[in-house]
Short mmCIF file of C-alpha atoms in Angstrom, two decimals:
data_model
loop_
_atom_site.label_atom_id
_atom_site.label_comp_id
_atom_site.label_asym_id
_atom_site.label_seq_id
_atom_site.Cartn_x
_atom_site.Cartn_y
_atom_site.Cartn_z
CA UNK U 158 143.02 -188.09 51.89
CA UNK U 159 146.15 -185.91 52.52
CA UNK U 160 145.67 -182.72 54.84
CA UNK U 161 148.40 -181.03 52.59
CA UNK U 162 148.63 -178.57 49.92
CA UNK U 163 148.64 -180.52 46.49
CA UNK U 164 151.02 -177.49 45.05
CA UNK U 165 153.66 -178.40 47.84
CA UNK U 166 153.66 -182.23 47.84
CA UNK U 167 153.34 -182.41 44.21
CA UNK U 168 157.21 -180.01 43.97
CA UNK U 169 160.53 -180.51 44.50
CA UNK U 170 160.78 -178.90 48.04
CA UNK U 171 162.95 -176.07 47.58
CA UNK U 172 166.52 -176.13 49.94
CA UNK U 173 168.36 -172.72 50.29
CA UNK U 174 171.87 -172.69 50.09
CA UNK U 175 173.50 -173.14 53.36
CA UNK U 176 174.51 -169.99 54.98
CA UNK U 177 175.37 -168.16 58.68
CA UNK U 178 172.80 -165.20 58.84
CA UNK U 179 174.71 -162.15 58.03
CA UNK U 180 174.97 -159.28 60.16
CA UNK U 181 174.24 -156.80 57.92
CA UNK U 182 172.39 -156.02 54.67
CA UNK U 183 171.53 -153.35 52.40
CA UNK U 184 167.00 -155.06 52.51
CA UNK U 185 165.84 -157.87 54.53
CA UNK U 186 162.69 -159.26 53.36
CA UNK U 187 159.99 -160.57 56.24
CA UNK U 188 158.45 -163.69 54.68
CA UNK U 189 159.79 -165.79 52.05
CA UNK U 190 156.23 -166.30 49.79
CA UNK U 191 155.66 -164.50 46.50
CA UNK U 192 156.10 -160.77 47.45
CA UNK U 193 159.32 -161.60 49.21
CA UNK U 194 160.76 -163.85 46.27
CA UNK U 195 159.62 -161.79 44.00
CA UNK U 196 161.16 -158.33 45.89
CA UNK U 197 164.14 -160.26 46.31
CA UNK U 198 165.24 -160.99 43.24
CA UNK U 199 164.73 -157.31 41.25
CA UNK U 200 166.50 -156.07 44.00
CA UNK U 201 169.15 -158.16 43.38
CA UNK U 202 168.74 -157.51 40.22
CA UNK U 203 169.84 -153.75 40.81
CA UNK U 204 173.38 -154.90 43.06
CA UNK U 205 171.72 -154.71 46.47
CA UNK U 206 172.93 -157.14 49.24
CA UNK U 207 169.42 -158.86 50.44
CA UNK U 208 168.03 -161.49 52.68
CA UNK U 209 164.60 -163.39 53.09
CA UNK U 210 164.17 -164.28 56.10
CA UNK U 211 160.94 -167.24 56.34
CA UNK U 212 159.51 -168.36 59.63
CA UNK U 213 158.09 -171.87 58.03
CA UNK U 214 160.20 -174.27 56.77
CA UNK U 215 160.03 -173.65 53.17
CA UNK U 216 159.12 -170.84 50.85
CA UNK U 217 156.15 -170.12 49.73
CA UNK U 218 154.26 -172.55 52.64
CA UNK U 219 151.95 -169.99 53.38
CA UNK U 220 149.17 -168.35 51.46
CA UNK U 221 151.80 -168.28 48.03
CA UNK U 222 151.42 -172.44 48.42
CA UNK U 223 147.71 -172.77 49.64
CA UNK U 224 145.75 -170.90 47.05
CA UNK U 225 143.96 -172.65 43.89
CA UNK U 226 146.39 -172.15 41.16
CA UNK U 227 144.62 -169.11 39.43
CA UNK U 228 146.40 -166.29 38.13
CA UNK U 229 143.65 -163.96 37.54
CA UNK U 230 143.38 -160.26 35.99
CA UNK U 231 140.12 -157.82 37.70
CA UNK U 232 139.43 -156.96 40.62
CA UNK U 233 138.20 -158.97 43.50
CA UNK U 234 135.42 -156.32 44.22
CA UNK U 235 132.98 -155.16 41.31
CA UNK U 236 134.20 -152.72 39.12
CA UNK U 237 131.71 -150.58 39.47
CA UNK U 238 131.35 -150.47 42.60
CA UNK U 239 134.86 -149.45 43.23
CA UNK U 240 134.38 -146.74 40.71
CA UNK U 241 131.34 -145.53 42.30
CA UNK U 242 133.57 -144.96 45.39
CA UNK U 243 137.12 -143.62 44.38
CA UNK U 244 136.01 -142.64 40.47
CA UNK U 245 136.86 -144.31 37.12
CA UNK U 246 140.14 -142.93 36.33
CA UNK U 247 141.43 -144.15 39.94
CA UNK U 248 138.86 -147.81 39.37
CA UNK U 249 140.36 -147.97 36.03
CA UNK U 250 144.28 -147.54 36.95
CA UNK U 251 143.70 -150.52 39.95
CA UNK U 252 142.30 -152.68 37.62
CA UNK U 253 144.90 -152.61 34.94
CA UNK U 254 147.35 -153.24 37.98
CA UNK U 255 145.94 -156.61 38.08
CA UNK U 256 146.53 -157.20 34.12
CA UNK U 257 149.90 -155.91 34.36
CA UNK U 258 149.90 -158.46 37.64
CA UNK U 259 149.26 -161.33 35.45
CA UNK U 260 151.87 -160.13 32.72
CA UNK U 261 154.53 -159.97 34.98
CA UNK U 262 154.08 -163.69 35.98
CA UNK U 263 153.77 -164.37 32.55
CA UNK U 264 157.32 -162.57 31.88
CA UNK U 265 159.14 -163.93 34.88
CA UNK U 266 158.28 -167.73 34.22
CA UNK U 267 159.25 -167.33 30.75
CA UNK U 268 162.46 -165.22 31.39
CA UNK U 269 163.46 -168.23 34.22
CA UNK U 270 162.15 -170.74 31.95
CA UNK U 271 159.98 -171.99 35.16
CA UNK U 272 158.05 -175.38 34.37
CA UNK U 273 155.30 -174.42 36.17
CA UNK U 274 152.60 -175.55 33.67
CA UNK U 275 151.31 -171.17 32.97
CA UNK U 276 148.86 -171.10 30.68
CA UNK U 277 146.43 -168.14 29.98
CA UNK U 278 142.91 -169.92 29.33
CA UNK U 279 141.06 -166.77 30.91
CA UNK U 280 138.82 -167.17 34.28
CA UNK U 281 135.16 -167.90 33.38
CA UNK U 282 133.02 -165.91 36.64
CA UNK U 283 130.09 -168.13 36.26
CA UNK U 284 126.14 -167.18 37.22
CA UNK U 285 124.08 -169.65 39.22
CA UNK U 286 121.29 -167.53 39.76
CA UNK U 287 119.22 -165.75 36.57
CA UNK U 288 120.02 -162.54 38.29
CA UNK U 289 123.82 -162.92 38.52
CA UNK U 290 123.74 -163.17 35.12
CA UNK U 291 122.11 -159.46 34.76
CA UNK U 292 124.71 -158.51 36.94
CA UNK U 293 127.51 -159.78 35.02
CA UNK U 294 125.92 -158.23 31.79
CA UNK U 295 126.21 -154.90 33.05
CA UNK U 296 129.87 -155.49 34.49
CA UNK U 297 130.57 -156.26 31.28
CA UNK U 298 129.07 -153.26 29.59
CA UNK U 299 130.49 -151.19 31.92
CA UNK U 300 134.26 -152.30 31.16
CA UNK U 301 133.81 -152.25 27.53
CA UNK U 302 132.53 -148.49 27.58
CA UNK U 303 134.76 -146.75 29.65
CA UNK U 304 137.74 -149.05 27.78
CA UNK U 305 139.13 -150.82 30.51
CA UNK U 306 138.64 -154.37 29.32
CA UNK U 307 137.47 -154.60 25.92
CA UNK U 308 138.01 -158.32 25.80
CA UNK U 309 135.48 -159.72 28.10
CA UNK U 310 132.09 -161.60 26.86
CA UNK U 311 129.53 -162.49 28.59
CA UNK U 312 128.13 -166.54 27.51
CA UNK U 313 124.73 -167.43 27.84
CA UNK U 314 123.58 -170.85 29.69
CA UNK U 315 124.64 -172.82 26.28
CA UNK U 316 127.76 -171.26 26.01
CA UNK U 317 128.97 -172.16 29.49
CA UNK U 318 127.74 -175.91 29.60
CA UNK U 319 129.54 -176.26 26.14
CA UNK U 320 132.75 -176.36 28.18
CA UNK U 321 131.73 -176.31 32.00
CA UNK U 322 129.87 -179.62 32.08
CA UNK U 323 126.95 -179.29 34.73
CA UNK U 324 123.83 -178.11 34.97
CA UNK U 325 124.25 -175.25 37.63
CA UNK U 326 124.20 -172.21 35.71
CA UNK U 327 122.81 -169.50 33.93
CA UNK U 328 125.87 -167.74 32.27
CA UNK U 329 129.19 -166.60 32.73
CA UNK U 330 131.59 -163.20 32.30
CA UNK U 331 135.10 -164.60 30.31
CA UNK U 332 137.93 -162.75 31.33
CA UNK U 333 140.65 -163.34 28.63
CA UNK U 334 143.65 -162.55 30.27
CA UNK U 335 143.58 -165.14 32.95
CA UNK U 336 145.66 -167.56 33.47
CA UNK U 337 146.87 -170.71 35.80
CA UNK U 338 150.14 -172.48 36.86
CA UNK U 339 151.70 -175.01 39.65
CA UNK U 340 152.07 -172.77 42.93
CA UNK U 341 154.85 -175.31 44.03
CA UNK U 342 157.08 -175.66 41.01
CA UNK U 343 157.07 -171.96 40.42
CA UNK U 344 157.86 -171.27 44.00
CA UNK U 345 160.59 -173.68 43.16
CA UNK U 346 161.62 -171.69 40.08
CA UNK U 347 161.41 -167.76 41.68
CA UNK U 348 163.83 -168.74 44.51
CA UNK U 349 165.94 -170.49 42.47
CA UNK U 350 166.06 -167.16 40.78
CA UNK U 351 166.50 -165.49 43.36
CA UNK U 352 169.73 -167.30 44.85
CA UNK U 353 170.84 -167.19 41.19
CA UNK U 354 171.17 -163.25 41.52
CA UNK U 355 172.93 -163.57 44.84
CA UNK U 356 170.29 -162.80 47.35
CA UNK U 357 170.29 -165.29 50.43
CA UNK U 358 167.26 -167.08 51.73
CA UNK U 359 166.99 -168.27 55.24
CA UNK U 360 164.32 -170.41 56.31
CA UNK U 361 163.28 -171.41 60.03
CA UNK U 362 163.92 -167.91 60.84
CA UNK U 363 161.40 -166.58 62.33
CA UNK U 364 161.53 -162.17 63.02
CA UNK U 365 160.42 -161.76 66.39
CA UNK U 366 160.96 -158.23 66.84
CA UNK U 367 161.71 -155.14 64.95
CA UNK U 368 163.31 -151.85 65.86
CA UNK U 369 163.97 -148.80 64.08
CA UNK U 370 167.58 -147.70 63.82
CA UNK U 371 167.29 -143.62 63.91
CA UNK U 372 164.66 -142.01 61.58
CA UNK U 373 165.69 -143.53 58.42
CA UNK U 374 164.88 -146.81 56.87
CA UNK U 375 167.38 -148.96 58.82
CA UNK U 376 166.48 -151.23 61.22
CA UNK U 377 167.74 -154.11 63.52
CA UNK U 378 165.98 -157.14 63.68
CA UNK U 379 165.75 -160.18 66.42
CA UNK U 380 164.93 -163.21 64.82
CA UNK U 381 165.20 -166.72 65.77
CA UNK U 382 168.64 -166.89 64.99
CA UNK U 383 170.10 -164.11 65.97
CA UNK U 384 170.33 -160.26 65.05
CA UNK U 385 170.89 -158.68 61.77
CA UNK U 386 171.12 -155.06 60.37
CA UNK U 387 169.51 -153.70 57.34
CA UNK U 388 169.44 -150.42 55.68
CA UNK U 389 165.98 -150.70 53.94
CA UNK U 390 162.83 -153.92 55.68
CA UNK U 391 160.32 -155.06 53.40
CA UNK U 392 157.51 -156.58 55.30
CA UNK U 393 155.73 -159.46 53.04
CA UNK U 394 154.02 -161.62 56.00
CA UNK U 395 150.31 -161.42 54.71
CA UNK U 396 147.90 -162.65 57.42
CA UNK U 397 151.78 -163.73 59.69
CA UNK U 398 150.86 -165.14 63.32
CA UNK U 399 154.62 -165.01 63.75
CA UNK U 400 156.71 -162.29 66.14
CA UNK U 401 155.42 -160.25 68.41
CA UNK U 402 152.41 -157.64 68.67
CA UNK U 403 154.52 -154.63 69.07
CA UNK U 404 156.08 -155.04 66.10
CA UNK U 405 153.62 -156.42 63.78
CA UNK U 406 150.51 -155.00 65.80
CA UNK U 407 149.90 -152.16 63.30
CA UNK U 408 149.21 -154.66 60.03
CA UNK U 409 147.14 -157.19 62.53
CA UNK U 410 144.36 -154.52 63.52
CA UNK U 411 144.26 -153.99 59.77
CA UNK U 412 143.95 -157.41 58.43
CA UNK U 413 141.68 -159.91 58.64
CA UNK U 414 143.19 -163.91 58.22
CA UNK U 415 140.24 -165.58 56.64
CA UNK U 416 140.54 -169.37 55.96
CA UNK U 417 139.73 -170.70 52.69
CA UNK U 418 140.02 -174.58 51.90
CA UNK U 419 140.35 -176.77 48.85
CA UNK U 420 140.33 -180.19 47.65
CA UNK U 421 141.57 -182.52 45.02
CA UNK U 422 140.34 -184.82 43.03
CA UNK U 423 142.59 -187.92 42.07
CA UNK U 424 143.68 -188.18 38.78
CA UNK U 425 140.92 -188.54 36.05
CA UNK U 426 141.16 -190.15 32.88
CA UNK U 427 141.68 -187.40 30.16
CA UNK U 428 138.86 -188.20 28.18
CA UNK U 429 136.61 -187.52 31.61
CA UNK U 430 138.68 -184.20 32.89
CA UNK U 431 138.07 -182.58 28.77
CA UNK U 432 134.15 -183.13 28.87
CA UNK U 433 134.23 -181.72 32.68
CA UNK U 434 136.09 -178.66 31.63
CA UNK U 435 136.33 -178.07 28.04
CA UNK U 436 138.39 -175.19 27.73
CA UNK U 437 140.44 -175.84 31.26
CA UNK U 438 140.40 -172.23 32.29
CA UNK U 439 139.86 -171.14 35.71
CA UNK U 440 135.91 -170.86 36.89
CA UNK U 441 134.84 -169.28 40.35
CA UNK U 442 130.60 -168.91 41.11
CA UNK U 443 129.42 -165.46 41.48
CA UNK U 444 128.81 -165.06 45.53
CA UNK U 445 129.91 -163.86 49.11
CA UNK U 446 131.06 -167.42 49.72
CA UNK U 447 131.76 -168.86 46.47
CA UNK U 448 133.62 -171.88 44.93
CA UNK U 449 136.39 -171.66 42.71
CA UNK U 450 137.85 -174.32 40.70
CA UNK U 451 140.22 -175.51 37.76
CA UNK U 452 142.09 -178.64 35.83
CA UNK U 453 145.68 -180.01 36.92
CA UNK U 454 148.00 -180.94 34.23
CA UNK U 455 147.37 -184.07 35.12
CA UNK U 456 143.53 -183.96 35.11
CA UNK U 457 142.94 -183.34 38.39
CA UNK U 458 139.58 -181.49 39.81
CA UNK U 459 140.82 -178.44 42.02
CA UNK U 460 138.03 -177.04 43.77
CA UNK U 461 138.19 -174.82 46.83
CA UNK U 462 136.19 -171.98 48.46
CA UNK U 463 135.46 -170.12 51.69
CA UNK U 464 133.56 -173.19 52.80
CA UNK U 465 133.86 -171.92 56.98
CA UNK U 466 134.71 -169.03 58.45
CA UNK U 467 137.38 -169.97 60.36
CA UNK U 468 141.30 -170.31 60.41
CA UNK U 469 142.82 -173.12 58.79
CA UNK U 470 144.10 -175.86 61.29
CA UNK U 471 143.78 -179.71 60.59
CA UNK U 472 140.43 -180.31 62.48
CA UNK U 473 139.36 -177.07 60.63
CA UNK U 474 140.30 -178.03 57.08
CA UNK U 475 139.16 -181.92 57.37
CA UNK U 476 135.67 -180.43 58.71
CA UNK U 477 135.52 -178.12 55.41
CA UNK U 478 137.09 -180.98 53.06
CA UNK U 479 133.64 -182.37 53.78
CA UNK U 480 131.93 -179.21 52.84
CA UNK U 481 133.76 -178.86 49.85
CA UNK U 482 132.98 -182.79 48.95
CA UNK U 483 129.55 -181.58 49.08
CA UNK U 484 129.88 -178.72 46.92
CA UNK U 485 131.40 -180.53 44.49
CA UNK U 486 129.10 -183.55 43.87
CA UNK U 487 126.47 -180.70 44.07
CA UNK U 488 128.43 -179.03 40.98
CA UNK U 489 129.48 -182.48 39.35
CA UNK U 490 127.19 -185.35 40.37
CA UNK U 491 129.15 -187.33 37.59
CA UNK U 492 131.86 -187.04 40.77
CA UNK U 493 130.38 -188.41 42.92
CA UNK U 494 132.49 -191.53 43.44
CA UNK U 495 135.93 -189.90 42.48
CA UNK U 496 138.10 -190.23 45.29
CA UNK U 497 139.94 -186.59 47.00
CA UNK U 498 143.49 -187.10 47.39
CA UNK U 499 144.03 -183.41 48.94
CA UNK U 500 142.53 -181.18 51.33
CA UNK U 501 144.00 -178.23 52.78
CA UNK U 502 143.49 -174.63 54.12
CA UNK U 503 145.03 -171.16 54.24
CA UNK U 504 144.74 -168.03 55.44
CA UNK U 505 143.47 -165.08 52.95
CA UNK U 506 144.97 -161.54 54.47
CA UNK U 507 141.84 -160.08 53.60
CA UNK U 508 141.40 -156.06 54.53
CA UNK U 509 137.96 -153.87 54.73
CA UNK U 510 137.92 -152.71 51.32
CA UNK U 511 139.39 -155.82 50.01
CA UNK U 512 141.82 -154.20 48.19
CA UNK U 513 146.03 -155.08 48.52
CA UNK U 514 147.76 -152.09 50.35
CA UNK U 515 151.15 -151.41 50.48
CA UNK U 516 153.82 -148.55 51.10
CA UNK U 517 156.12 -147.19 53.93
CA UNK U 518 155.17 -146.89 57.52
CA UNK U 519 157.75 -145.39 60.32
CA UNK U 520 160.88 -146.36 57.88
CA UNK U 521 158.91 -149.61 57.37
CA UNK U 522 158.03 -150.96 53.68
CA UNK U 523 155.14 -153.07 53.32
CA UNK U 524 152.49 -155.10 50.78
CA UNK U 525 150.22 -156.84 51.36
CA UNK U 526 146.41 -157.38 52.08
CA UNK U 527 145.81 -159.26 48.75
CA UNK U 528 142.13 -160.19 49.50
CA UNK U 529 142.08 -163.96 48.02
CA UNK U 530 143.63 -162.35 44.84
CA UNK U 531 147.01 -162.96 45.40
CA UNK U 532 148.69 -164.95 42.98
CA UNK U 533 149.64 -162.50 40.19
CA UNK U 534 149.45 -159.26 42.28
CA UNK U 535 152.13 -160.50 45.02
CA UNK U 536 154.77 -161.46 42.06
CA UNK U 537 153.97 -158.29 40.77
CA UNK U 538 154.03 -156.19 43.57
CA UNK U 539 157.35 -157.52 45.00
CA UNK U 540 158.76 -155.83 41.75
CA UNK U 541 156.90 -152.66 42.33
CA UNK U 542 158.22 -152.28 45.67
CA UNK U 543 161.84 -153.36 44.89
CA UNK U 544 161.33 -150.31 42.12
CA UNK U 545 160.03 -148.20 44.96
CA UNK U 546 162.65 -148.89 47.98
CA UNK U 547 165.43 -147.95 44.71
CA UNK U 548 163.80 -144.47 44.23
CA UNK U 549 161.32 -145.11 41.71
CA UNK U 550 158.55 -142.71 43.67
CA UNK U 551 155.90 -144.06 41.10
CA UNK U 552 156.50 -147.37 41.33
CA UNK U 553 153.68 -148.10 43.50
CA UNK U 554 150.12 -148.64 41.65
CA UNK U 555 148.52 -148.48 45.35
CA UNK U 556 150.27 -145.43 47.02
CA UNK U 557 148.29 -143.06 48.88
CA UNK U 558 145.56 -144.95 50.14
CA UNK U 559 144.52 -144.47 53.58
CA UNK U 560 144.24 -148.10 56.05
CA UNK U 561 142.26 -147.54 58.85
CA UNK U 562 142.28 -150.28 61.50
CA UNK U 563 139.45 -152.86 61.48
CA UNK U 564 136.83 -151.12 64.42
CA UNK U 565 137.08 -154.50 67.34
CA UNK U 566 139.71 -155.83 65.73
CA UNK U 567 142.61 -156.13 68.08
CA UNK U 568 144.02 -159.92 67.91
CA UNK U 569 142.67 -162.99 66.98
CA UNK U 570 139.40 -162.93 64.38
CA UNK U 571 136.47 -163.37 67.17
CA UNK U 572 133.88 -162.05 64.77
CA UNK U 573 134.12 -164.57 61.92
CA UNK U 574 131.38 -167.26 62.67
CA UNK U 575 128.97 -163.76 62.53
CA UNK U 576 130.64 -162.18 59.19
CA UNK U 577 130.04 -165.78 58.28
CA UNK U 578 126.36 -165.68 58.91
CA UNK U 579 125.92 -162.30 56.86
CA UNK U 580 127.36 -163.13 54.34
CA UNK U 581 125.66 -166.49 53.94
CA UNK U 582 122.31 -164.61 54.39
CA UNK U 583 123.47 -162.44 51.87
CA UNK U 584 123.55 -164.59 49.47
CA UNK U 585 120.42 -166.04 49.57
CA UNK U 586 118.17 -162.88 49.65
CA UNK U 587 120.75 -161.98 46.38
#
């Protein structure tokens, strides 16, 4: 078993152009995954001179590379619940981000002509508990009367184990405009985008420190291989454990890096992966520590979830491949002797509310925060924000939210085996 992302070692690793850093830009962009691609190339797009600058190695090695291949519309809390806190209007505009999210991934790989295998199946939120299910109906009837998602259905226990073969639950919620693709290839396809438009991408360049030119939005920064000027920063690092506190200090005390790990299956026979999963769409279990899984184009089982509470290193994500083997064969017995080829792990930048945040700070731009729902609304909100640093003062479906700092948070997460623990409780007494 490979302790690798399947998404990276299954693409065509993606080599910039070679280039001397310049020494002066109109944006630099801090991190090279989605966001930063994606912010990259509309500003391009509009005749600006921009850089990404990528600590790793390669773009999108980070969370962009180490998620599960969904491509999911709704939010990542309950609807309801969201509304019950900032009111429908405000629920129902933050929720139609995230379908506009997945549309704009659907436009860009079609505009690139990405191979990426996209395909919008919908996500199945599946029930294991008769309760869930009650809680799911009333989701549902909640989205279809105030009109903000008149294309869900809920599916009884028949329903679902017509296409999700196993005998773990009691019903599902089908949200149609879901979809999936290859992290790696499209990752591949969005920067070769991006250098097509003129923007430069530097990788192994890691921003140590950043420091405010005047009162504007220009800025010097000291990476790894030397300085560089820039009239406008975009900071896409998510959960980053790159530069230093002073500079990045601010989005630390406000973001939580949660690991969450995933394994794949090797190959099955096509007959095999169509009884597992019918109607290959993407499924994830109704809990505080759920699974989450999906077909490969070629018939793999991808199957991932928050299966520690801890940060992803290789001791760490070999301990939860093991976890995850047991979830699985738990989910599919008939699995039981399929061999994992892949195991990995990656950081989720998740925040209090669990909701992406993103705007200007000190002459700073940022977004980020994506809370394990990152896919479609980092692609999307790269555009938004290239919209936003061009003057577009509406561009932003997540201005004007207040992000207070995490209470104890100050550095590394110390308090995860305990949000671990409640949350596992949690779901038990549920």
């Amino acid at each position: 078993m490979k302790l690798e992302s399947y998404w990276t070692a299954s693409a065509p690793a993606f080599q910039p152009a070679a280039r001397e850093l310049p020494s002066q830009v109109d944006v630099a962009i801090v991190g090279g995954g989605f966001t930063g691609l994606s912010a990259a190339r509309a500003l391009a797009e509009r005749g600006a001179s921009v850089v990404v600058l990528e600590a790793g190695e390669r773009v999108a090695s980070e969370a962009s590379g180490r998620n599960g291949g969904h491509v999911n519309n709704g939010l990542a809390v309950d609807y309801a619940e969201v509304a019950s806190k900032v009111g429908r209007e405000q629920a129902k505009t933050w929720y139609h981000a995230y379908d506009d999210a997945v549309d704009t991934v659907a436009r860009l790989v079609r505009d690139e002509a990405i191979d990426c295998d996209f395909a919008r199946n919908g996500k199945l939120k599946l029930a294991t508990r008769p309760g869930q299910l009650d809680g799911l109906r009333r989701s549902a009837d909640l989205l279809v009367s105030d009109g903000v998602d008149t294309d869900v259905e809920v599916f009884d226990a028949a329903r679902v184990s017509n296409e999700v073969c196993s005998g773990r639950f009691h019903g599902g919620l089908l949200y149609k405009r879901s979809g999936q693709m290859h992290m790696g290839r499209f990752a591949h396809g969005l920067a070769s985008a991006v250098e097509r438009r003129g923007a430069q991408i530097h990788t192994s360049t890691c921003v140590q420190r950043i420091e405010r030119i005047g009162q504007g939005h220009a800025h010097e920064l000291h990476t790894s291989r030397g300085k560089l000027r820039a009239g406008q920063v975009l900071l896409a690092t998510g959960a980053t454990r790159h530069g230093d506190y002073g500079s990045f200090g601010w989005l630390r005390r406000r973001i939580v890096p949660i690991g969450s790990f995933i394994v794949v299956t090797e190959p099955l026979d096509e007959l095999s992966a169509h009884r597992l999963l019918a109607a290959r769409r993407t499924y994830v279990t109704v809990a505080n520590i759920h699974h989450y899984f999906r077909l490969t184009a070629d018939h793999r089982l991808v199957f991932g979830g928050r299966a520690r509470f801890a940060v992803s290193s290789p001791q760490s994500d070999a301990a939860s491949g093991d976890i995850l083997r047991a979830g699985l064969v738990e989910t599919f017995p008939q699995l039981r002797s399929v061999r994992l080829d892949y195991c990995w792990g990656g950081l989720v930048d998740m925040t209090q509310d669990r909701l992406p945040h993103a705007g200007e700070r000190d002459g700073l731009y940022y977004s980020m925060g994506y809370s394990g729902h990152g896919t479609q609304m980092s692609v999307h909100m790269g555009e938004r924000m290239a919209a936003l640093m061009s003057g577009d003062t509406n561009a932003n479906p997540w201005s004007g939210r207040q992000w207070r700092a995490i209470p104890g948070h100050l550095g590394p997460p110390w308090f995860l085996p305990a949000v671990g623990l409640y949350y596992r409780l949690k779901d038990r007494l549920a």
